[in-house]
Amino acid sequence: MIKYFKISLVLMALLTQACVHFAKPELDHSAQIAEYQEPEKGVLALDFNKGVIDDFSGELYSWWGADGITLSRKVDTFKVVIKNVGSMYVPFGREITGLDFTKNNAIRIRMRAEGKVSPTVRLDLKDNLGRTTNASATQVKVPVNQPYTDYYFNYKDKWKQGWPDNQIVDPSLVSTVMFFVNPGMTDWTGTLYVDEIVAMDYEKIPKKEGGTGGVIDAFDDEPSAWWTGSSKIALEKIADVDVVKISSEGAGANYETFGRSFDQIDFTKAPIIRLRARAENAAGSVDPKIRFAIKDKDGFTANEFNMSETIESGTEFKNYYFNFTGKYSQTYPDNHTVNPKEIEAMVLFINSGGPAYNGVIYFDEIEIITEKRYEELKKK
């Protein structure tokens, strides 16, 4: 009995010593605190190569294209041959050293175009995570067969992605410039020549005073300046008549669009669109509604207010008026003020968000007019 008691005392002593070794240690958390790391940023775009993104003095190693687009370099000029590209948003572009655009927000491109009709050129910027400035289109119209001209792409307040989902684009780490020709519009065939691509301060973009209105289209030529955003809408000129025929096969519920660009107009001086039109409805369709939205040079669209008029069916053309006074605000894809002094495009809808329309609408003339001219016309 005494032996067992002694053995027990020995075991207890050993266990007591072991507990000393297995006691929970006290951690010093000061060694675990991560130090603050500055977010990664690119090189300031205005400092890198004096702002020159490409002057085509070297080979096109960083450029890439797609089907229907052929890229080549001739002396110090970038030649882009395009065949039937536009409606499907086919891009070409260049990978660049990560650049920080937070202090400049703009790009100047010197270019010209050759072809039968003038193309629309859009430039999107992509950050290092693949997010793209596509929520608001930054684009210009390039007249064909004209000398080189400087075109300006302003990204101030446009660092947002709208497709395939809504994201904020990082302007401090831009890794790609991506071009589209006639994006979502009628396919274009021709050649684009680019002489220089340069980052710049958006505040140094030359100011251009808008015109005081005038005729946008009298449809005496083919409607090549127009684009359609859906296969449900088609435009064609009526032979020997200064009228365009707009055919609709079910446009309406999905906000199908068509439209065109024009020389800059100051809508504070001439705020009213006059449309001369008539309709021919297919069986089962009632008179369609035409809705107008206007877009400023930075791509913001006055779409908060539903500027619609019902186009009467019949054989006679009638005037319809769309007064944008005080209605210069965008609510889709985000809220933004539209600059009425620098309007450069119009977007039209047939039965926007409403029942599908089947039939034909004829446009005879579109004109931007003053309130004084509107009052004169209403008296006739």
Tab-separated table of C-alpha atoms in Angstrom:
chain	number	residue	atom	x	y	z
A	1	MET	CA	0.000	0.000	0.000
A	2	ILE	CA	2.823	2.326	0.834
A	3	LYS	CA	4.478	1.578	-2.564
A	4	TYR	CA	1.354	2.509	-4.474
A	5	PHE	CA	1.038	5.728	-2.481
A	6	LYS	CA	4.649	6.699	-3.284
A	7	ILE	CA	4.133	5.908	-6.958
A	8	SER	CA	1.014	8.109	-6.990
A	9	LEU	CA	2.945	10.979	-5.475
A	10	VAL	CA	5.643	10.604	-8.126
A	11	LEU	CA	3.035	10.594	-10.962
A	12	MET	CA	1.366	13.689	-9.563
A	13	ALA	CA	4.684	15.485	-9.437
A	14	LEU	CA	5.470	14.563	-13.038
A	15	LEU	CA	2.025	15.670	-14.245
A	16	THR	CA	2.387	18.945	-12.375
A	17	GLN	CA	5.689	19.608	-14.122
A	18	ALA	CA	4.166	18.626	-17.504
A	19	CYS	CA	1.345	21.116	-17.019
A	20	VAL	CA	3.915	23.829	-16.718
A	21	HIS	CA	5.173	23.010	-20.196
A	22	PHE	CA	1.656	22.794	-21.769
A	23	ALA	CA	0.256	25.998	-20.263
A	24	LYS	CA	-1.446	28.288	-22.876
A	25	PRO	CA	1.106	30.899	-24.004
A	26	GLU	CA	0.275	34.591	-23.970
A	27	LEU	CA	0.471	36.017	-27.530
A	28	ASP	CA	1.930	39.408	-28.269
A	29	HIS	CA	-0.474	40.737	-30.999
A	30	SER	CA	1.804	43.649	-31.799
A	31	ALA	CA	3.804	41.374	-34.095
A	32	GLN	CA	0.657	40.350	-36.036
A	33	ILE	CA	-0.565	43.842	-37.063
A	34	ALA	CA	-0.183	44.382	-40.844
A	35	GLU	CA	1.330	47.623	-41.953
A	36	TYR	CA	-0.798	49.898	-44.215
A	37	GLN	CA	0.027	49.464	-47.877
A	38	GLU	CA	-0.633	52.227	-50.418
A	39	PRO	CA	-2.940	51.025	-53.249
A	40	GLU	CA	-1.040	50.141	-56.383
A	41	LYS	CA	-0.995	52.943	-58.949
A	42	GLY	CA	0.367	53.306	-62.441
A	43	VAL	CA	2.770	55.874	-63.798
A	44	LEU	CA	1.201	59.314	-64.213
A	45	ALA	CA	-0.017	59.335	-67.812
A	46	LEU	CA	1.226	62.876	-68.424
A	47	ASP	CA	4.706	61.953	-67.183
A	48	PHE	CA	5.134	58.684	-69.050
A	49	ASN	CA	6.757	59.362	-72.441
A	50	LYS	CA	5.508	62.979	-72.180
A	51	GLY	CA	1.951	61.703	-72.366
A	52	VAL	CA	2.417	59.957	-75.707
A	53	ILE	CA	0.674	56.582	-75.604
A	54	ASP	CA	1.686	55.785	-79.188
A	55	ASP	CA	3.094	57.804	-82.095
A	56	PHE	CA	3.693	54.695	-84.212
A	57	SER	CA	7.399	55.275	-84.580
A	58	GLY	CA	7.941	51.631	-83.602
A	59	GLU	CA	6.471	48.235	-84.439
A	60	LEU	CA	2.915	47.285	-83.445
A	61	TYR	CA	3.923	44.704	-80.841
A	62	SER	CA	1.307	45.678	-78.254
A	63	TRP	CA	-1.619	46.035	-80.661
A	64	TRP	CA	-4.248	43.359	-81.282
A	65	GLY	CA	-7.181	43.090	-83.689
A	66	ALA	CA	-10.123	40.823	-84.509
A	67	ASP	CA	-12.034	39.357	-87.444
A	68	GLY	CA	-12.725	41.992	-90.073
A	69	ILE	CA	-9.932	44.274	-88.823
A	70	THR	CA	-6.418	44.369	-90.294
A	71	LEU	CA	-3.696	46.389	-88.557
A	72	SER	CA	-0.502	47.636	-90.178
A	73	ARG	CA	2.074	50.403	-89.861
A	74	LYS	CA	3.158	52.623	-92.726
A	75	VAL	CA	6.067	54.922	-91.850
A	76	ASP	CA	4.818	56.574	-88.626
A	77	THR	CA	1.111	56.038	-89.295
A	78	PHE	CA	-1.241	53.359	-87.973
A	79	LYS	CA	-3.470	51.922	-90.720
A	80	VAL	CA	-6.648	50.066	-89.725
A	81	VAL	CA	-8.524	48.386	-92.596
A	82	ILE	CA	-12.079	47.502	-91.561
A	83	LYS	CA	-14.593	45.310	-93.370
A	84	ASN	CA	-18.218	45.048	-92.229
A	85	VAL	CA	-17.575	45.818	-88.562
A	86	GLY	CA	-19.828	47.682	-86.129
A	87	SER	CA	-23.109	46.079	-85.130
A	88	MET	CA	-21.439	43.284	-83.129
A	89	TYR	CA	-19.068	45.575	-81.167
A	90	VAL	CA	-15.854	44.098	-82.604
A	91	PRO	CA	-12.841	45.858	-80.990
A	92	PHE	CA	-9.164	46.427	-81.609
A	93	GLY	CA	-6.733	47.856	-79.112
A	94	ARG	CA	-3.384	48.173	-77.407
A	95	GLU	CA	-1.986	46.956	-74.109
A	96	ILE	CA	-0.151	49.752	-72.285
A	97	THR	CA	2.080	50.222	-69.261
A	98	GLY	CA	-0.201	50.753	-66.273
A	99	LEU	CA	-1.004	54.478	-66.450
A	100	ASP	CA	-2.574	56.766	-63.884
A	101	PHE	CA	-5.223	59.027	-65.457
A	102	THR	CA	-6.475	60.635	-62.242
A	103	LYS	CA	-4.791	63.961	-63.050
A	104	ASN	CA	-5.704	64.259	-66.704
A	105	ASN	CA	-8.862	62.260	-67.613
A	106	ALA	CA	-8.611	62.775	-71.379
A	107	ILE	CA	-7.002	61.450	-74.550
A	108	ARG	CA	-6.341	63.232	-77.840
A	109	ILE	CA	-6.215	61.179	-81.037
A	110	ARG	CA	-5.133	62.563	-84.404
A	111	MET	CA	-6.820	60.557	-87.151
A	112	ARG	CA	-8.704	60.514	-90.440
A	113	ALA	CA	-10.963	58.082	-92.306
A	114	GLU	CA	-11.492	56.874	-95.848
A	115	GLY	CA	-14.730	55.289	-97.018
A	116	LYS	CA	-18.204	55.959	-98.364
A	117	VAL	CA	-19.768	57.091	-95.069
A	118	SER	CA	-18.381	58.700	-91.924
A	119	PRO	CA	-17.687	56.242	-89.078
A	120	THR	CA	-18.205	56.724	-85.370
A	121	VAL	CA	-15.059	55.897	-83.379
A	122	ARG	CA	-15.396	54.982	-79.715
A	123	LEU	CA	-12.532	54.617	-77.223
A	124	ASP	CA	-12.922	52.620	-73.992
A	125	LEU	CA	-10.264	52.355	-71.275
A	126	LYS	CA	-9.723	49.178	-69.263
A	127	ASP	CA	-8.078	48.899	-65.848
A	128	ASN	CA	-5.775	46.142	-64.576
A	129	LEU	CA	-8.736	44.082	-63.333
A	130	GLY	CA	-10.469	44.154	-66.720
A	131	ARG	CA	-13.134	46.704	-65.825
A	132	THR	CA	-14.012	48.936	-68.784
A	133	THR	CA	-15.374	52.487	-69.155
A	134	ASN	CA	-18.420	51.386	-71.129
A	135	ALA	CA	-21.269	52.780	-69.027
A	136	SER	CA	-21.152	56.010	-71.069
A	137	ALA	CA	-19.949	55.900	-74.666
A	138	THR	CA	-16.976	58.186	-75.326
A	139	GLN	CA	-17.021	58.544	-79.089
A	140	VAL	CA	-16.605	60.929	-82.018
A	141	LYS	CA	-17.772	61.140	-85.625
A	142	VAL	CA	-14.909	61.149	-88.153
A	143	PRO	CA	-15.774	62.712	-91.546
A	144	VAL	CA	-14.483	60.654	-94.442
A	145	ASN	CA	-11.869	61.770	-96.951
A	146	GLN	CA	-10.751	64.765	-94.880
A	147	PRO	CA	-7.284	65.747	-93.549
A	148	TYR	CA	-5.969	64.602	-90.180
A	149	THR	CA	-7.909	66.167	-87.304
A	150	ASP	CA	-7.503	66.071	-83.521
A	151	TYR	CA	-10.368	64.335	-81.693
A	152	TYR	CA	-10.847	64.443	-77.930
A	153	PHE	CA	-12.104	61.723	-75.581
A	154	ASN	CA	-13.047	63.051	-72.138
A	155	TYR	CA	-13.343	60.564	-69.266
A	156	LYS	CA	-14.121	63.041	-66.519
A	157	ASP	CA	-16.795	61.387	-64.295
A	158	LYS	CA	-16.930	58.403	-66.680
A	159	TRP	CA	-14.915	55.799	-64.790
A	160	LYS	CA	-17.792	53.331	-64.662
A	161	GLN	CA	-18.589	49.994	-66.255
A	162	GLY	CA	-22.164	49.155	-67.245
A	163	TRP	CA	-21.587	45.799	-68.976
A	164	PRO	CA	-21.474	42.919	-68.157
A	165	ASP	CA	-22.198	44.338	-64.699
A	166	ASN	CA	-21.907	47.640	-62.871
A	167	GLN	CA	-18.392	48.323	-61.608
A	168	ILE	CA	-16.138	51.265	-60.793
A	169	VAL	CA	-13.139	51.462	-63.128
A	170	ASP	CA	-9.798	52.327	-61.509
A	171	PRO	CA	-8.411	55.419	-63.320
A	172	SER	CA	-5.082	55.072	-61.525
A	173	LEU	CA	-4.124	51.811	-63.233
A	174	VAL	CA	-5.277	51.781	-66.882
A	175	SER	CA	-3.806	48.883	-68.853
A	176	THR	CA	-5.652	48.866	-72.211
A	177	VAL	CA	-7.037	51.292	-74.776
A	178	MET	CA	-9.815	49.665	-76.810
A	179	PHE	CA	-11.339	51.041	-80.032
A	180	PHE	CA	-14.758	50.324	-81.554
A	181	VAL	CA	-15.887	51.557	-84.982
A	182	ASN	CA	-19.663	52.113	-85.378
A	183	PRO	CA	-20.371	50.228	-82.112
A	184	GLY	CA	-23.893	48.794	-82.210
A	185	MET	CA	-24.553	50.654	-85.452
A	186	THR	CA	-24.621	49.751	-89.137
A	187	ASP	CA	-21.540	47.764	-90.138
A	188	TRP	CA	-18.813	49.976	-91.582
A	189	THR	CA	-16.240	49.291	-94.296
A	190	GLY	CA	-13.302	51.610	-94.827
A	191	THR	CA	-9.872	52.586	-93.557
A	192	LEU	CA	-8.961	54.476	-90.410
A	193	TYR	CA	-5.571	56.194	-90.135
A	194	VAL	CA	-4.235	57.112	-86.684
A	195	ASP	CA	-1.212	59.381	-86.374
A	196	GLU	CA	-0.907	59.891	-82.617
A	197	ILE	CA	-2.546	58.964	-79.291
A	198	VAL	CA	-1.724	61.305	-76.388
A	199	ALA	CA	-2.934	61.649	-72.779
A	200	MET	CA	-3.965	65.182	-71.845
A	201	ASP	CA	-5.679	67.331	-69.226
A	202	TYR	CA	-9.420	67.370	-69.943
A	203	GLU	CA	-9.553	71.070	-69.036
A	204	LYS	CA	-7.343	71.809	-72.057
A	205	ILE	CA	-9.808	70.345	-74.551
A	206	PRO	CA	-10.642	73.214	-76.946
A	207	LYS	CA	-14.033	74.739	-76.304
A	208	LYS	CA	-16.405	74.670	-79.255
A	209	GLU	CA	-19.475	76.859	-79.283
A	210	GLY	CA	-22.609	75.053	-80.373
A	211	GLY	CA	-24.748	76.235	-83.256
A	212	THR	CA	-28.174	77.777	-82.870
A	213	GLY	CA	-30.140	74.964	-84.434
A	214	GLY	CA	-31.074	74.209	-88.007
A	215	VAL	CA	-32.061	71.263	-90.159
A	216	ILE	CA	-30.510	68.009	-88.937
A	217	ASP	CA	-31.735	65.925	-91.855
A	218	ALA	CA	-33.982	66.543	-94.862
A	219	PHE	CA	-33.321	63.019	-96.174
A	220	ASP	CA	-32.256	64.092	-99.634
A	221	ASP	CA	-29.400	61.559	-99.393
A	222	GLU	CA	-29.104	57.991	-98.151
A	223	PRO	CA	-29.465	57.798	-94.331
A	224	SER	CA	-25.833	56.723	-93.940
A	225	ALA	CA	-25.364	59.009	-90.935
A	226	TRP	CA	-28.019	57.037	-89.057
A	227	TRP	CA	-27.501	53.888	-87.029
A	228	THR	CA	-29.878	51.275	-85.645
A	229	GLY	CA	-29.354	49.416	-82.395
A	230	SER	CA	-31.640	46.503	-83.194
A	231	SER	CA	-32.490	44.208	-86.084
A	232	LYS	CA	-36.135	45.059	-85.389
A	233	ILE	CA	-35.614	48.541	-86.900
A	234	ALA	CA	-34.458	49.258	-90.477
A	235	LEU	CA	-33.978	52.568	-92.346
A	236	GLU	CA	-34.041	53.123	-96.096
A	237	LYS	CA	-34.510	56.125	-98.361
A	238	ILE	CA	-37.541	56.202	-100.635
A	239	ALA	CA	-36.357	56.428	-104.237
A	240	ASP	CA	-36.785	59.861	-105.881
A	241	VAL	CA	-38.392	61.273	-102.726
A	242	ASP	CA	-36.702	63.138	-99.853
A	243	VAL	CA	-38.163	60.795	-97.251
A	244	VAL	CA	-36.741	57.994	-95.122
A	245	LYS	CA	-38.749	54.860	-94.386
A	246	ILE	CA	-38.348	53.362	-90.899
A	247	SER	CA	-39.639	49.808	-90.703
A	248	SER	CA	-40.389	48.289	-87.300
A	249	GLU	CA	-40.896	44.595	-86.658
A	250	GLY	CA	-41.837	44.408	-83.006
A	251	ALA	CA	-39.796	47.299	-81.600
A	252	GLY	CA	-40.988	48.612	-78.258
A	253	ALA	CA	-40.687	46.615	-75.068
A	254	ASN	CA	-36.895	46.289	-75.126
A	255	TYR	CA	-36.257	49.994	-75.800
A	256	GLU	CA	-34.858	49.396	-79.295
A	257	THR	CA	-33.055	52.484	-80.587
A	258	PHE	CA	-31.908	54.306	-83.684
A	259	GLY	CA	-30.280	57.707	-84.098
A	260	ARG	CA	-27.500	59.865	-85.482
A	261	SER	CA	-24.803	62.391	-84.597
A	262	PHE	CA	-24.611	65.974	-85.866
A	263	ASP	CA	-22.573	69.158	-85.508
A	264	GLN	CA	-22.711	70.539	-81.985
A	265	ILE	CA	-25.846	72.548	-81.124
A	266	ASP	CA	-26.529	74.831	-78.156
A	267	PHE	CA	-29.977	73.764	-76.924
A	268	THR	CA	-30.199	76.767	-74.609
A	269	LYS	CA	-30.636	78.811	-77.784
A	270	ALA	CA	-32.768	76.349	-79.742
A	271	PRO	CA	-34.380	73.775	-77.388
A	272	ILE	CA	-37.072	72.234	-79.591
A	273	ILE	CA	-36.905	69.351	-82.057
A	274	ARG	CA	-39.385	69.528	-84.925
A	275	LEU	CA	-40.155	66.215	-86.608
A	276	ARG	CA	-42.276	66.006	-89.746
A	277	ALA	CA	-43.620	62.464	-90.002
A	278	ARG	CA	-46.469	60.049	-90.662
A	279	ALA	CA	-47.151	56.345	-90.006
A	280	GLU	CA	-48.602	53.273	-91.717
A	281	ASN	CA	-49.606	50.654	-89.174
A	282	ALA	CA	-49.657	46.915	-89.795
A	283	ALA	CA	-52.779	45.006	-88.842
A	284	GLY	CA	-53.162	44.854	-85.074
A	285	SER	CA	-50.893	47.841	-84.321
A	286	VAL	CA	-52.057	51.282	-83.246
A	287	ASP	CA	-50.345	54.612	-83.945
A	288	PRO	CA	-46.749	54.458	-82.653
A	289	LYS	CA	-45.027	56.787	-80.222
A	290	ILE	CA	-41.660	58.309	-81.182
A	291	ARG	CA	-39.435	59.268	-78.261
A	292	PHE	CA	-36.391	61.544	-78.515
A	293	ALA	CA	-33.372	61.734	-76.218
A	294	ILE	CA	-30.395	64.037	-76.832
A	295	LYS	CA	-26.749	63.385	-76.005
A	296	ASP	CA	-23.965	65.844	-75.155
A	297	LYS	CA	-20.346	65.663	-76.338
A	298	ASP	CA	-19.331	63.702	-73.243
A	299	GLY	CA	-21.885	60.975	-73.985
A	300	PHE	CA	-24.435	61.857	-71.288
A	301	THR	CA	-28.037	61.451	-72.483
A	302	ALA	CA	-31.090	63.506	-71.482
A	303	ASN	CA	-33.349	60.528	-70.771
A	304	GLU	CA	-35.028	61.315	-67.437
A	305	PHE	CA	-38.126	62.702	-69.142
A	306	ASN	CA	-40.124	60.678	-71.656
A	307	MET	CA	-40.150	63.050	-74.630
A	308	SER	CA	-42.709	61.216	-76.774
A	309	GLU	CA	-45.321	62.106	-79.376
A	310	THR	CA	-47.845	59.811	-81.062
A	311	ILE	CA	-47.318	59.727	-84.834
A	312	GLU	CA	-50.657	59.621	-86.610
A	313	SER	CA	-51.229	57.149	-89.415
A	314	GLY	CA	-52.385	58.465	-92.762
A	315	THR	CA	-51.129	59.910	-96.022
A	316	GLU	CA	-50.248	63.412	-94.832
A	317	PHE	CA	-47.132	64.511	-92.979
A	318	LYS	CA	-47.580	66.498	-89.764
A	319	ASN	CA	-45.199	68.415	-87.490
A	320	TYR	CA	-44.449	67.044	-84.018
A	321	TYR	CA	-42.530	69.005	-81.385
A	322	PHE	CA	-40.218	67.878	-78.563
A	323	ASN	CA	-39.316	70.718	-76.188
A	324	PHE	CA	-36.245	69.978	-74.017
A	325	THR	CA	-36.285	73.228	-72.045
A	326	GLY	CA	-35.240	72.379	-68.471
A	327	LYS	CA	-35.044	68.653	-69.251
A	328	TYR	CA	-31.284	68.130	-69.420
A	329	SER	CA	-30.787	65.244	-67.002
A	330	GLN	CA	-29.742	61.605	-67.271
A	331	THR	CA	-31.072	58.871	-64.980
A	332	TYR	CA	-29.829	55.810	-66.890
A	333	PRO	CA	-27.323	54.199	-66.497
A	334	ASP	CA	-26.692	56.681	-63.673
A	335	ASN	CA	-27.696	60.168	-62.606
A	336	HIS	CA	-25.910	62.968	-64.394
A	337	THR	CA	-26.479	66.491	-65.666
A	338	VAL	CA	-26.423	66.817	-69.467
A	339	ASN	CA	-24.704	69.874	-70.946
A	340	PRO	CA	-27.354	71.585	-73.149
A	341	LYS	CA	-24.744	73.813	-74.794
A	342	GLU	CA	-22.873	70.883	-76.331
A	343	ILE	CA	-25.466	68.516	-77.809
A	344	GLU	CA	-24.053	66.312	-80.557
A	345	ALA	CA	-26.438	63.392	-81.065
A	346	MET	CA	-30.019	62.205	-80.849
A	347	VAL	CA	-31.359	58.800	-79.857
A	348	LEU	CA	-34.877	57.739	-80.877
A	349	PHE	CA	-37.204	54.986	-79.655
A	350	ILE	CA	-40.392	53.468	-81.062
A	351	ASN	CA	-42.957	52.731	-78.317
A	352	SER	CA	-40.156	52.790	-75.721
A	353	GLY	CA	-40.884	50.142	-73.099
A	354	GLY	CA	-44.385	49.717	-74.524
A	355	PRO	CA	-46.221	47.317	-76.834
A	356	ALA	CA	-44.434	45.938	-79.884
A	357	TYR	CA	-45.038	48.053	-82.972
A	358	ASN	CA	-45.354	46.599	-86.439
A	359	GLY	CA	-45.517	49.026	-89.288
A	360	VAL	CA	-43.715	51.837	-91.041
A	361	ILE	CA	-42.930	55.421	-89.984
A	362	TYR	CA	-41.884	57.984	-92.585
A	363	PHE	CA	-39.636	60.937	-91.662
A	364	ASP	CA	-39.665	63.943	-93.983
A	365	GLU	CA	-37.534	66.365	-91.960
A	366	ILE	CA	-35.910	66.894	-88.552
A	367	GLU	CA	-35.016	70.414	-87.433
A	368	ILE	CA	-33.819	72.046	-84.208
A	369	ILE	CA	-35.738	75.296	-83.709
A	370	THR	CA	-36.002	78.214	-81.302
A	371	GLU	CA	-39.039	78.891	-79.143
A	372	LYS	CA	-39.774	81.930	-81.324
A	373	ARG	CA	-39.804	79.764	-84.449
A	374	TYR	CA	-42.043	77.266	-82.662
A	375	GLU	CA	-44.597	79.969	-81.886
A	376	GLU	CA	-44.537	81.098	-85.525
A	377	LEU	CA	-45.139	77.579	-86.811
A	378	LYS	CA	-47.976	76.923	-84.379
A	379	LYS	CA	-49.863	79.955	-85.717
A	380	LYS	CA	-49.870	78.613	-89.271
